[in-house]
Short mmCIF file of C-alpha atoms in Angstrom, two decimals:
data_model
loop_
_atom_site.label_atom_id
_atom_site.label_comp_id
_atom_site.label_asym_id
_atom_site.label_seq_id
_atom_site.Cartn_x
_atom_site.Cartn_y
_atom_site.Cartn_z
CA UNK A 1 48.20 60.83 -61.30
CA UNK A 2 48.50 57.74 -59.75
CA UNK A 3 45.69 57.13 -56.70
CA UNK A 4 44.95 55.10 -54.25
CA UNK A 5 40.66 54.26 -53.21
CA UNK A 6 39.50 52.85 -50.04
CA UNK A 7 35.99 51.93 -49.74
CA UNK A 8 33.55 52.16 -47.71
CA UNK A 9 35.00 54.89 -45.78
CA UNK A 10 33.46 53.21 -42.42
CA UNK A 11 31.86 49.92 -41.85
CA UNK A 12 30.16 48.75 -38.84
CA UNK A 13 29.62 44.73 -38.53
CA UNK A 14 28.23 42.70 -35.99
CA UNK A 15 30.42 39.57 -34.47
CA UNK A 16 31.12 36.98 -36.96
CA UNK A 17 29.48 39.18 -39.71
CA UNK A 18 31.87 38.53 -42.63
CA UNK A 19 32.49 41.42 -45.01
CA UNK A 20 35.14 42.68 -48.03
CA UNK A 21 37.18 45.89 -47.71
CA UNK A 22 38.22 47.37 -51.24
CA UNK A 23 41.15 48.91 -52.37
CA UNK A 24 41.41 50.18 -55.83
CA UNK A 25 44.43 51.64 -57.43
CA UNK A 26 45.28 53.42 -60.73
CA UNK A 27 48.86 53.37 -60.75
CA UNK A 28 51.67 52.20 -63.60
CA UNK A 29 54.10 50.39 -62.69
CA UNK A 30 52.70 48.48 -59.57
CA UNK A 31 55.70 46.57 -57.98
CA UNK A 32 53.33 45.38 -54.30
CA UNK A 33 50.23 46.38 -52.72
CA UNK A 34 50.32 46.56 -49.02
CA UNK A 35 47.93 46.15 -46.24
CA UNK A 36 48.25 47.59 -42.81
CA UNK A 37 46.06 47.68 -39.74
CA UNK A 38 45.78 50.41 -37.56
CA UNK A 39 44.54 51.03 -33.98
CA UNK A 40 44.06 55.01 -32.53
CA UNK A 41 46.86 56.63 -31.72
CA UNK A 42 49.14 54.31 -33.10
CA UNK A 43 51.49 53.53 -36.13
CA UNK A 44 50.31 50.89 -38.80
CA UNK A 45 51.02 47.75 -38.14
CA UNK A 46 51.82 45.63 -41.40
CA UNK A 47 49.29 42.92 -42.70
CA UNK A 48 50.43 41.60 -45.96
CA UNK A 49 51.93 42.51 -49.25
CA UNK A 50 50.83 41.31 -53.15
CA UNK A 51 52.63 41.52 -55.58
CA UNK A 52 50.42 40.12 -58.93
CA UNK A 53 47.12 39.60 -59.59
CA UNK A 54 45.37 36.06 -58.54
CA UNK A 55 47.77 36.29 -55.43
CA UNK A 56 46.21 35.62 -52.03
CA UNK A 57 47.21 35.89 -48.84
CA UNK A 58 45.59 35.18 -45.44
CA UNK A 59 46.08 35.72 -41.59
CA UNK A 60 44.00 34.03 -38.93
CA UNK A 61 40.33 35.91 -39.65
CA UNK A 62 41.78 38.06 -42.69
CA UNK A 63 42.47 37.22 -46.87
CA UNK A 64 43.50 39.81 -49.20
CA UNK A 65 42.98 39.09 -52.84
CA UNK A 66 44.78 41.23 -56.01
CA UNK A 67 43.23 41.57 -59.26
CA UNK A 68 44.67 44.07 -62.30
CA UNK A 69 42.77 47.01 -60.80
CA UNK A 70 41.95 46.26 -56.68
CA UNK A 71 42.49 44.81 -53.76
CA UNK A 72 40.14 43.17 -51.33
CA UNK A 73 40.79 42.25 -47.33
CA UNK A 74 38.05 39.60 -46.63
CA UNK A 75 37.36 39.21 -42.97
CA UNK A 76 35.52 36.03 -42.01
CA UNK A 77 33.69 36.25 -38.63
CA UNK A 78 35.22 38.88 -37.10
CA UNK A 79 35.77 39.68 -33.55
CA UNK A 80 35.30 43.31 -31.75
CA UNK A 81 39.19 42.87 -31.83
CA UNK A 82 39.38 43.72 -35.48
CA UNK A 83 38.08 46.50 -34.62
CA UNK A 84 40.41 49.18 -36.52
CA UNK A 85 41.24 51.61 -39.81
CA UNK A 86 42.78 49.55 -42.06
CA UNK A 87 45.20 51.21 -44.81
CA UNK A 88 46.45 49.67 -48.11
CA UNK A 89 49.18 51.41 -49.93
CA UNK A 90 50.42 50.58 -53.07
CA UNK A 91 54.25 51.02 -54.64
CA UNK A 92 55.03 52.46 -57.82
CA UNK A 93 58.14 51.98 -59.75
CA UNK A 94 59.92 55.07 -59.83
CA UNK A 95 63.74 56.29 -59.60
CA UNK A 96 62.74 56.87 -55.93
CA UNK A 97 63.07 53.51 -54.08
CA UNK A 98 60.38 51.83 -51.82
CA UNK A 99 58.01 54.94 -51.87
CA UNK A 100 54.57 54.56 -50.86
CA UNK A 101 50.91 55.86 -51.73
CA UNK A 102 48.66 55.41 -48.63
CA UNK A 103 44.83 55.23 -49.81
CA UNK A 104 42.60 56.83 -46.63
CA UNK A 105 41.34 53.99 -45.08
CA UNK A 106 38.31 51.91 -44.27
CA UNK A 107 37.47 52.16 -40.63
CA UNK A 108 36.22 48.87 -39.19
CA UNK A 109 33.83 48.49 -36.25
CA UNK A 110 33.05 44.93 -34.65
CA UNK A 111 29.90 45.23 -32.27
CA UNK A 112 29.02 42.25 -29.94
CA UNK B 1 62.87 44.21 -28.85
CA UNK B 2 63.42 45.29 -31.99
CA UNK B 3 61.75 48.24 -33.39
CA UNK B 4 60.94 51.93 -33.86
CA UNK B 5 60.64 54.52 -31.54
CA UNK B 6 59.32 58.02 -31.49
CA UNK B 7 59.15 60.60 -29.17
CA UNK B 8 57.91 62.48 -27.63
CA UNK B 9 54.25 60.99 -28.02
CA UNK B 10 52.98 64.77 -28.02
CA UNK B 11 54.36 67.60 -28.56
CA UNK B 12 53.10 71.47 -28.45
CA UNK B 13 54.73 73.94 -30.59
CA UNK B 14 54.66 77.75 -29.81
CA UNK B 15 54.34 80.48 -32.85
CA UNK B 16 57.35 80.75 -34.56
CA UNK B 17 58.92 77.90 -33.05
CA UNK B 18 61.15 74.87 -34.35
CA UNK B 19 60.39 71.85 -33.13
CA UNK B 20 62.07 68.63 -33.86
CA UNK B 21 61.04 64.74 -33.64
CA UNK B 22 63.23 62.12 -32.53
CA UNK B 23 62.77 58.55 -34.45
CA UNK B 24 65.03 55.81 -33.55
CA UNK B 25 65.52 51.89 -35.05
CA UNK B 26 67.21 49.35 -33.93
CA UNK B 27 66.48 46.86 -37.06
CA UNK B 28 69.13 47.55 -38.91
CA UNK B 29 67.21 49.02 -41.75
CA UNK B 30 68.90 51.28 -44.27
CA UNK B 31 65.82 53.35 -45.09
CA UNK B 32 64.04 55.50 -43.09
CA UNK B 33 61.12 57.47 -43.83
CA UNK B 34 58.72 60.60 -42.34
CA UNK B 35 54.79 60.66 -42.83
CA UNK B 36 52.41 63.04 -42.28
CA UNK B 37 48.62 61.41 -41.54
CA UNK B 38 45.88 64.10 -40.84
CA UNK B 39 42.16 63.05 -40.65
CA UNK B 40 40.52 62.18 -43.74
CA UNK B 41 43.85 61.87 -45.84
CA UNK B 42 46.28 58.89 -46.48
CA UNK B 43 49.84 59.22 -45.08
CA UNK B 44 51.94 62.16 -46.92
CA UNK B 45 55.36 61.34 -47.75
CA UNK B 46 57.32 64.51 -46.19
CA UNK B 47 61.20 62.87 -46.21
CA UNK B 48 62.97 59.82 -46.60
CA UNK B 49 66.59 58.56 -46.88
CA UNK B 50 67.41 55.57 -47.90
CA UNK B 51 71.60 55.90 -46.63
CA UNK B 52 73.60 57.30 -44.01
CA UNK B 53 74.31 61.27 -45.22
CA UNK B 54 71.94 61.07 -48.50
CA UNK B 55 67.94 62.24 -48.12
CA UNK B 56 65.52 63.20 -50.78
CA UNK B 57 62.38 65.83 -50.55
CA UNK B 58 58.79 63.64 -50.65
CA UNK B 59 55.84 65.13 -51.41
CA UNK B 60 55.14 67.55 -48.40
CA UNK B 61 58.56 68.57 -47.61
CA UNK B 62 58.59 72.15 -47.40
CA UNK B 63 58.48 73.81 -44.25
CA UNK B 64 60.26 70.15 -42.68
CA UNK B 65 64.06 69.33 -42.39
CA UNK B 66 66.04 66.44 -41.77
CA UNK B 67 69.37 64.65 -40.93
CA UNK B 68 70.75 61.23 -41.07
CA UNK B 69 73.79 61.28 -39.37
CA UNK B 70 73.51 57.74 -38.21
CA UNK B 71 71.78 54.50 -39.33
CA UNK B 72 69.50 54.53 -36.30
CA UNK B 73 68.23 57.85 -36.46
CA UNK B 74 66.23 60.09 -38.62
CA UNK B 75 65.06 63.05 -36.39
CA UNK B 76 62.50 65.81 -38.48
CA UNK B 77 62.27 69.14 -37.69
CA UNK B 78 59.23 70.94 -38.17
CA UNK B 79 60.03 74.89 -38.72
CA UNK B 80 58.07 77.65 -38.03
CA UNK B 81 57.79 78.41 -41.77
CA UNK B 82 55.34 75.33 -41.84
CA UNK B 83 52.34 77.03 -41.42
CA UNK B 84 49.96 74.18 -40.30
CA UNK B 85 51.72 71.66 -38.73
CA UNK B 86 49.19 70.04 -36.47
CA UNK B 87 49.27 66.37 -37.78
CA UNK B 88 50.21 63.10 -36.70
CA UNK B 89 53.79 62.31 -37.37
CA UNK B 90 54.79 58.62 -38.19
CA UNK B 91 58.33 57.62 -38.94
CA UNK B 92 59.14 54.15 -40.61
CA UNK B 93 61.92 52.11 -41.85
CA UNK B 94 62.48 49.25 -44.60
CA UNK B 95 64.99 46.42 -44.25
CA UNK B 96 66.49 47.31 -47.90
CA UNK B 97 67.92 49.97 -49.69
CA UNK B 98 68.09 50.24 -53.56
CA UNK B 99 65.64 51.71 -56.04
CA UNK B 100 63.74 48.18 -56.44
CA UNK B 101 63.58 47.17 -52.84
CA UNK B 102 60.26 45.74 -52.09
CA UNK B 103 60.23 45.09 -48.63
CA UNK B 104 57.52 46.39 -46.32
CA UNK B 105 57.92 49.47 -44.11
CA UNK B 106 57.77 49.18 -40.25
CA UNK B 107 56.07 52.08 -38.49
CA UNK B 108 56.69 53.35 -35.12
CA UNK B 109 53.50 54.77 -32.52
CA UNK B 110 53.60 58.18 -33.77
CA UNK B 111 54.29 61.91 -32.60
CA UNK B 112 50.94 64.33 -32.39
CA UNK B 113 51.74 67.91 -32.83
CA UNK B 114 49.59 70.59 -31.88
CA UNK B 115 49.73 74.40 -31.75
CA UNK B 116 49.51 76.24 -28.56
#
């Protein structure tokens, strides 16, 4: 069964405290991994997607990485405004079109 | 601007009630897609059409129907035969259709259903 593993479930960091989000996947078939950032009571908002392994891809404070079996988001010095749950999802190939499995999320919170 | 739009932003449902949830795009995308998020879980697929007229079942879909009568529009309907439906509903659209489209999905702000 293909999954999708977000770790740590929560994280709390203090301003400009860098840290790594992890995604980890056990799919076949991987055609792009997605990141998304979401704030409560809201829809995701789309980050980046990766598509092989020793991609990178970065966005102001964030980098996410892709290796054969995970996914980091690296966050360098972050700001209480990255304060969020961010979601990576990952597509498979299938007969089904651009289908997505959503991993649960890592919660992020950016103290002063 | 362009985007998605759902509404209402909450929504009560009585016992034994339909309900249904309007999602509307005006990006031109050819796919269109329901979620289901509910604390502690990823985002369920529950429909998802990738035409005008065509739809397929995702992996939550019973107790939910759909229509796509036009390419804006996707509107679910949550029947009373879904026996826990309080959730946070999120519909999203793609910029491709096709089996091997790889473009990312777009989500709008949500619906929250509860039970009264």
């Amino acid at each position: 069964e293909d999954q999708v593993t977000q770790s740590p479930e929560a994280l709390r960091l203090q301003e400009g405290e860098s840290s790594s989000l992890n995604c980890s996947y056990t799919v076949s078939g991987l055609r792009g991994l997605f990141w998304y950032r979401q704030d409560p009571g809201k829809g995701p908002e789309f980050l980046f997607t990766l598509y092989s392994a020793g991609e990178e891809k970065e966005k102001e404070r964030l980098k996410a990485t892709l290796t054969k079996k995970e996914s980091f988001l690296h966050i360098t010095a972050p700001k209480p405004e990255d304060s969020a749950t961010y979601l990576c999802a990952v597509r498979i190939l299938t007969g089904g079109g651009n289908k997505l499995t959503f991993g649960t999320g890592t919660q992020l919170k950016v103290e002063l | 601007d362009g985007g998605i739009t759902q509404s209402p932003k909450y929504l009560f449902r009585k016992e034994g009630q339909n309900v249904t949830l309007s999602c509307e795009q005006n990006l031109n995308h050819d796919a269109m897609y329901w979620y289901r998020q509910d604390p502690g879980q990823g985002l369920r697929l529950i429909y998802y059409s990738q035409i005008v007229n065509d739809f397929q079942k995702g992996d939550i879909a019973e107790g939910y129907s759909v229509s796509r009568e036009k390419k804006e529009s996707f509107p679910l309907t949550v029947t009373s035969a879904q026996k826990n439906p309080t959730a946070f509903y999120l519909c999203a659209s793609s910029p491709t259709q096709g089996h091997y489209s790889n473009q990312p999905q777009h989500f709008g702000d949500g619906t929250r259903l509860s039970i009264l």
